[in-house]
Amino acid sequence: MAGLRGAFTALLFVARVSDAQRVESTLDVGAAALRYADTLSTGAATFTPHFLADWGSAVVDASGTYSQFTSGGGSIQGTLSASRFFPAGRRFFAELGAFAGGSSHSDGTRTGEIIANGRIHIPGDNMEIFLGLGGGRTWDAVAWRNVLLGEAGASIDMGPSSVLLTISPTIVNDSIKYADTQASLSRKGKLVDLGLVLGFRSGDQLTTLSANVKAWGSASAVRWITPRIGLALAGGNYPVDPTQGFPGGRFVSLSLRLAQGRRPGPVSNEPINPGVVATVPAVSLAPVVAEFTAQRGSGDAVTVRVKAPGASAVEINGDFTNWTPVQLVPAGDGSWRSAFPLKRGKYQMNLRINGGAWIVPPGLLSIVDEFGGTVGLLVIE
């Protein structure tokens, strides 16, 4: 009976994934040089799959890493997270989420954690502010510990670049108290994606673990050979994880990345939607977007309207177009519009004028996606 229940659950999940608005996956296969706790140096062959499914009002994200060390032995680490989004007001969005993760090592060590959290998102012009609170339990291979987490942050969109700032105070078993401040920067080009992470920790330090740095940083770059194949290079250091007792360390990695689904970040040579004639001038300077609206008509028809006086071409793309650019139709008075069949839910989208950079439509919540890019959150009620 347990086997039948498991098979039924798996089939149900596959059916739900087939209904998702967006499904993406990547697989990194490569090698890494590691130094744990400033005492143990080793190399490793790594295998890292990642999967994401987005249903509009819910997101599921899963990833894992298998490492085979040159010094002998190996480890498996994995995480699974899910979030559900709700309109909480005219200018607010609420998020309820859960996170589970753990690791297993060849020496018999096991760790794990399960966390529930909630957030409030407050949008602004090309940015958003969010506040959150969570709690749960962690296992550090010795004992279960209670964890209480706070979170405050902001994301900022600067065209092809984006910035994410967070402050995360944490209490472990009412005895360890610290706060991590971190800045993540990303920039997406036609062929190269760049990332930078800088962090600082204040509060209690774990003197029992080496490499207990108060500041850390890492950098990454992906060179896309094709829209589905890239080379990923990363390096830096990372701090102790007091919740699970992981020591800090340093790393350098090189891997081959295989991607299925949307390529991270739109590029200028994306195919035009069949049946839509797009005449895009060579210049990339775009007039100002004065207004953006999405209005429901009869049935599931939603009319998207962009007012951009002086524009000669207006395009949008999003998860509801499979991230294929669609040109809007001129409607006079500097306005452009088209209708799309959209059910009630949450969608990601961007727009561009005269073939320029993709931007978040004015009035939409600006969010950072899982690739570090910035997209607009369109809620259809």
XYZ file of C-alpha atoms in Angstrom:
381
model
C 0.000 0.000 0.000
C 2.856 2.387 0.805
C 4.277 1.770 -2.675
C 0.918 2.485 -4.300
C 0.529 5.695 -2.302
C 4.030 6.772 -3.333
C 3.336 6.032 -6.993
C 0.036 7.911 -6.836
C 1.739 10.908 -5.210
C 4.445 10.911 -7.899
C 1.851 10.762 -10.692
C -0.128 13.578 -9.073
C 3.001 15.756 -8.872
C 3.855 15.080 -12.531
C 0.305 16.069 -13.502
C 0.605 19.275 -11.505
C 3.966 20.097 -13.103
C 2.406 19.708 -16.545
C -0.024 22.501 -15.567
C 2.767 24.876 -14.501
C 3.184 28.160 -16.346
C 6.968 27.766 -16.272
C 9.243 24.764 -15.723
C 13.017 25.160 -15.696
C 15.922 22.871 -14.880
C 19.704 22.987 -14.966
C 22.452 20.429 -14.451
C 26.016 21.387 -13.521
C 28.743 18.763 -13.919
C 32.229 19.840 -12.919
C 35.094 19.918 -10.463
C 35.919 21.977 -7.380
C 38.895 22.712 -5.120
C 37.839 23.080 -1.464
C 39.461 24.091 1.806
C 37.346 23.384 4.890
C 37.923 25.236 8.169
C 41.311 26.468 6.877
C 42.774 23.052 7.744
C 41.563 20.427 5.234
C 42.168 20.824 1.504
C 40.619 18.505 -1.075
C 39.257 18.330 -4.587
C 35.868 17.030 -5.668
C 33.902 15.994 -8.700
C 30.433 17.543 -8.423
C 27.012 16.810 -9.883
C 24.362 19.504 -9.218
C 20.803 19.316 -10.589
C 18.263 22.112 -10.079
C 14.525 22.209 -10.800
C 11.880 24.933 -10.603
C 8.140 24.928 -11.361
C 5.969 28.063 -11.257
C 2.165 27.895 -11.298
C 1.658 31.654 -11.057
C 0.458 31.781 -7.468
C 2.883 29.101 -6.214
C 6.532 28.167 -6.778
C 8.461 24.976 -5.999
C 12.261 24.914 -6.114
C 14.536 21.901 -5.570
C 18.302 21.414 -5.857
C 20.954 18.968 -4.796
C 24.693 18.324 -4.995
C 26.641 15.082 -4.980
C 30.381 15.476 -4.295
C 33.004 12.751 -4.669
C 36.183 13.877 -2.884
C 39.689 13.125 -4.113
C 40.706 12.526 -0.473
C 38.105 9.750 -0.276
C 34.433 9.575 0.574
C 31.590 11.740 -0.610
C 28.552 13.735 0.420
C 25.019 14.475 -0.728
C 23.225 17.751 0.015
C 19.733 18.788 -0.990
C 17.121 21.497 -0.493
C 13.418 21.816 -1.259
C 11.395 25.019 -0.921
C 7.853 26.086 -1.764
C 6.041 29.430 -1.635
C 2.444 30.522 -2.046
C 1.623 34.152 -2.906
C -1.536 36.087 -2.006
C -2.677 39.634 -2.780
C -2.744 41.407 0.592
C -3.809 44.847 -0.548
C -3.525 47.239 -3.419
C 0.221 47.687 -2.918
C 1.160 44.618 -0.888
C 1.740 40.927 -1.513
C 1.927 38.221 1.120
C 4.039 35.081 0.847
C 3.874 31.880 2.887
C 6.721 29.443 2.431
C 8.486 26.364 3.712
C 12.048 25.142 3.364
C 13.611 21.734 4.028
C 17.203 20.666 3.555
C 19.817 18.247 4.714
C 23.060 16.449 4.036
C 24.524 12.962 4.309
C 28.253 12.231 4.481
C 30.272 9.058 3.967
C 31.491 9.148 7.593
C 27.907 8.686 8.769
C 27.245 12.334 9.677
C 23.721 13.595 8.944
C 22.293 17.112 9.160
C 18.876 18.566 8.423
C 16.528 21.485 8.857
C 12.914 22.427 8.235
C 11.774 26.061 8.313
C 8.423 27.816 7.780
C 8.311 31.528 7.020
C 6.112 34.392 5.889
C 6.914 37.612 4.043
C 5.258 40.888 3.097
C 6.392 42.426 -0.219
C 6.059 46.192 -0.733
C 6.647 47.281 -4.360
C 8.069 50.552 -5.607
C 9.434 52.065 -8.808
C 12.031 49.561 -10.079
C 12.460 48.161 -6.576
C 10.721 46.364 -3.729
C 11.067 46.099 0.041
C 10.231 42.910 1.925
C 9.935 41.877 5.567
C 9.767 38.323 6.874
C 9.728 36.077 9.918
C 10.255 32.322 10.210
C 11.105 29.489 12.527
C 11.749 25.788 12.660
C 14.066 22.999 13.757
C 17.568 21.959 12.716
C 19.698 18.860 13.346
C 23.488 19.301 13.525
C 24.357 15.573 13.866
C 24.341 15.951 17.682
C 21.036 17.481 18.760
C 17.861 19.121 17.508
C 17.867 22.905 17.836
C 15.146 25.562 17.629
C 15.748 28.368 15.126
C 14.014 31.754 14.857
C 14.707 33.832 11.741
C 13.966 37.426 10.817
C 14.452 39.071 7.441
C 14.422 42.540 5.927
C 15.622 43.461 2.498
C 15.270 45.317 -0.760
C 15.784 44.506 -4.425
C 16.745 47.172 -6.952
C 16.498 46.983 -10.745
C 19.076 48.900 -12.805
C 18.360 47.632 -16.322
C 20.648 44.701 -17.112
C 21.930 44.788 -13.521
C 20.118 44.048 -10.262
C 20.972 44.303 -6.573
C 19.542 42.360 -3.621
C 20.220 43.560 -0.057
C 19.212 41.501 3.006
C 19.620 41.573 6.771
C 18.812 38.278 8.531
C 18.895 38.168 12.357
C 18.939 34.585 13.681
C 18.531 32.974 17.107
C 19.561 29.326 17.650
C 18.281 27.679 20.857
C 18.103 31.074 22.588
C 21.888 30.877 23.036
C 23.466 31.810 19.694
C 22.391 35.189 18.326
C 23.778 36.779 15.198
C 22.770 38.767 12.120
C 23.970 38.332 8.538
C 24.026 41.321 6.181
C 24.475 40.396 2.530
C 24.518 42.117 -0.852
C 24.049 40.169 -4.094
C 24.751 41.823 -7.431
C 24.124 40.374 -10.878
C 24.522 41.540 -14.431
C 23.198 39.769 -17.502
C 24.637 40.163 -20.983
C 23.937 38.531 -24.317
C 26.537 35.812 -23.751
C 27.881 36.272 -20.209
C 26.119 36.385 -16.830
C 28.049 37.766 -13.830
C 27.352 37.522 -10.111
C 28.914 38.891 -6.916
C 28.036 38.194 -3.270
C 29.409 40.124 -0.263
C 28.426 39.425 3.339
C 29.153 40.402 6.930
C 28.171 38.777 10.231
C 27.679 40.510 13.577
C 26.859 38.985 16.958
C 27.898 35.647 18.443
C 30.692 33.662 16.819
C 31.274 29.890 17.024
C 34.796 29.579 18.391
C 34.593 25.766 18.244
C 34.717 25.835 14.427
C 37.651 27.114 12.399
C 37.409 29.532 9.485
C 34.866 31.480 11.492
C 35.130 34.583 9.309
C 32.989 37.637 9.916
C 33.073 38.682 6.257
C 32.820 36.662 3.066
C 32.486 37.049 -0.658
C 32.222 35.094 -3.892
C 32.074 35.766 -7.616
C 30.630 33.755 -10.488
C 30.461 33.934 -14.270
C 28.570 31.888 -16.858
C 29.627 31.983 -20.506
C 26.754 30.721 -22.658
C 28.062 28.751 -25.639
C 24.495 28.140 -26.815
C 21.173 29.125 -25.191
C 21.201 25.723 -23.449
C 24.906 25.069 -22.756
C 27.300 27.207 -20.740
C 30.553 27.155 -18.785
C 30.266 28.255 -15.136
C 33.225 29.487 -13.061
C 32.901 30.461 -9.395
C 35.121 31.078 -6.382
C 35.216 32.662 -2.954
C 34.687 31.875 0.708
C 31.648 31.236 2.907
C 30.944 31.491 6.659
C 30.137 28.965 9.355
C 26.526 27.750 9.422
C 25.633 27.809 13.144
C 22.210 26.228 12.552
C 23.693 22.923 11.305
C 27.266 23.193 12.586
C 28.944 23.429 9.170
C 32.461 24.959 9.204
C 33.333 27.815 6.896
C 35.644 27.376 3.939
C 36.939 28.456 0.546
C 36.231 27.116 -2.929
C 36.925 27.380 -6.654
C 34.727 25.499 -9.138
C 34.427 24.996 -12.884
C 31.462 23.201 -14.424
C 29.507 22.582 -17.594
C 25.929 23.867 -17.253
C 23.069 22.296 -19.184
C 19.841 24.315 -19.127
C 16.287 23.357 -20.064
C 13.570 25.990 -20.101
C 14.087 29.736 -20.297
C 17.700 30.767 -20.780
C 18.731 33.011 -17.833
C 17.895 36.503 -19.008
C 16.377 37.521 -22.364
C 18.799 38.093 -25.241
C 18.529 40.264 -28.325
C 18.327 37.342 -30.766
C 15.271 35.679 -29.244
C 12.846 34.397 -31.898
C 9.821 36.504 -32.726
C 6.467 34.864 -32.072
C 5.193 33.264 -35.350
C 2.392 35.286 -36.892
C 3.544 38.537 -35.323
C 5.359 40.926 -37.638
C 7.880 42.978 -35.675
C 9.719 45.912 -37.223
C 12.337 46.901 -34.677
C 14.693 49.762 -35.490
C 18.402 49.335 -34.869
C 18.572 52.079 -32.279
C 18.114 51.035 -28.657
C 17.104 54.371 -27.154
C 13.550 53.966 -25.885
C 10.949 56.641 -25.196
C 9.606 56.857 -21.684
C 6.831 54.410 -20.793
C 4.119 56.677 -19.438
C 1.580 54.021 -18.388
C 0.991 50.281 -18.218
C -2.354 48.560 -17.581
C -3.769 45.039 -17.791
C -7.569 44.959 -17.876
C -9.758 41.856 -17.861
C -12.457 41.628 -20.520
C -14.862 38.800 -21.266
C -13.814 35.312 -20.166
C -10.078 34.929 -19.701
C -9.182 37.721 -22.146
C -6.872 40.332 -20.605
C -5.937 43.429 -22.602
C -2.407 44.681 -21.999
C -1.959 48.384 -22.803
C 1.276 50.377 -22.855
C 1.380 54.134 -23.382
C 4.741 55.172 -24.840
C 4.479 58.378 -26.915
C 6.996 58.430 -29.745
C 7.625 54.682 -29.755
C 7.825 52.831 -33.068
C 7.732 49.320 -31.580
C 6.534 47.981 -28.216
C 7.100 44.337 -27.218
C 6.366 42.282 -24.139
C 7.486 38.831 -23.063
C 6.669 36.692 -20.061
C 5.953 33.225 -18.807
C 2.540 33.425 -20.540
C 4.329 33.880 -23.921
C 6.985 31.239 -23.153
C 9.388 34.219 -22.946
C 8.974 34.841 -26.675
C 8.711 38.584 -27.559
C 5.264 39.627 -28.804
C 4.774 43.004 -30.458
C 1.774 45.046 -29.344
C -0.544 46.710 -31.864
C -0.636 50.543 -32.117
C -3.925 51.962 -30.838
C -3.433 55.701 -31.360
C -2.562 58.443 -28.868
C 0.842 56.825 -28.279
C -0.781 53.643 -26.937
C -0.095 49.996 -27.839
C -2.213 47.018 -26.885
C -2.918 43.304 -27.335
C -5.184 40.762 -25.656
C -3.946 37.536 -24.039
C -5.847 34.569 -22.535
C -4.837 34.776 -18.857
C -6.511 32.983 -15.991
C -6.507 34.408 -12.487
C -3.031 34.129 -10.998
C 0.449 35.580 -10.871
C 2.654 36.022 -13.943
C 6.184 37.266 -14.657
C 6.813 39.667 -17.552
C 8.928 42.496 -18.977
C 8.603 44.957 -21.861
C 10.901 46.825 -24.225
C 10.586 49.850 -26.486
C 12.189 50.162 -29.924
C 14.284 47.045 -29.379
C 15.974 48.478 -26.287
C 16.620 46.850 -22.921
C 13.941 44.727 -21.263
C 12.429 46.615 -18.313
C 9.807 46.058 -15.628
C 6.507 47.748 -16.617
C 5.706 50.765 -14.408
C 3.311 49.971 -11.583
C 4.267 46.276 -11.340
C 6.112 44.734 -8.426
C 9.786 44.323 -9.363
C 11.152 40.956 -8.212
C 14.446 39.103 -8.610
C 14.021 35.685 -10.218
C 15.992 32.569 -9.382
C 18.681 33.504 -11.919
C 19.286 36.924 -10.364
C 17.460 38.793 -13.121
C 14.656 41.327 -12.587
C 11.100 40.798 -13.831
C 7.708 42.356 -13.181
C 5.022 40.560 -11.200
C 1.617 40.804 -12.938
C -1.330 39.741 -10.793
C -4.603 38.966 -12.597
C -7.581 38.904 -10.228
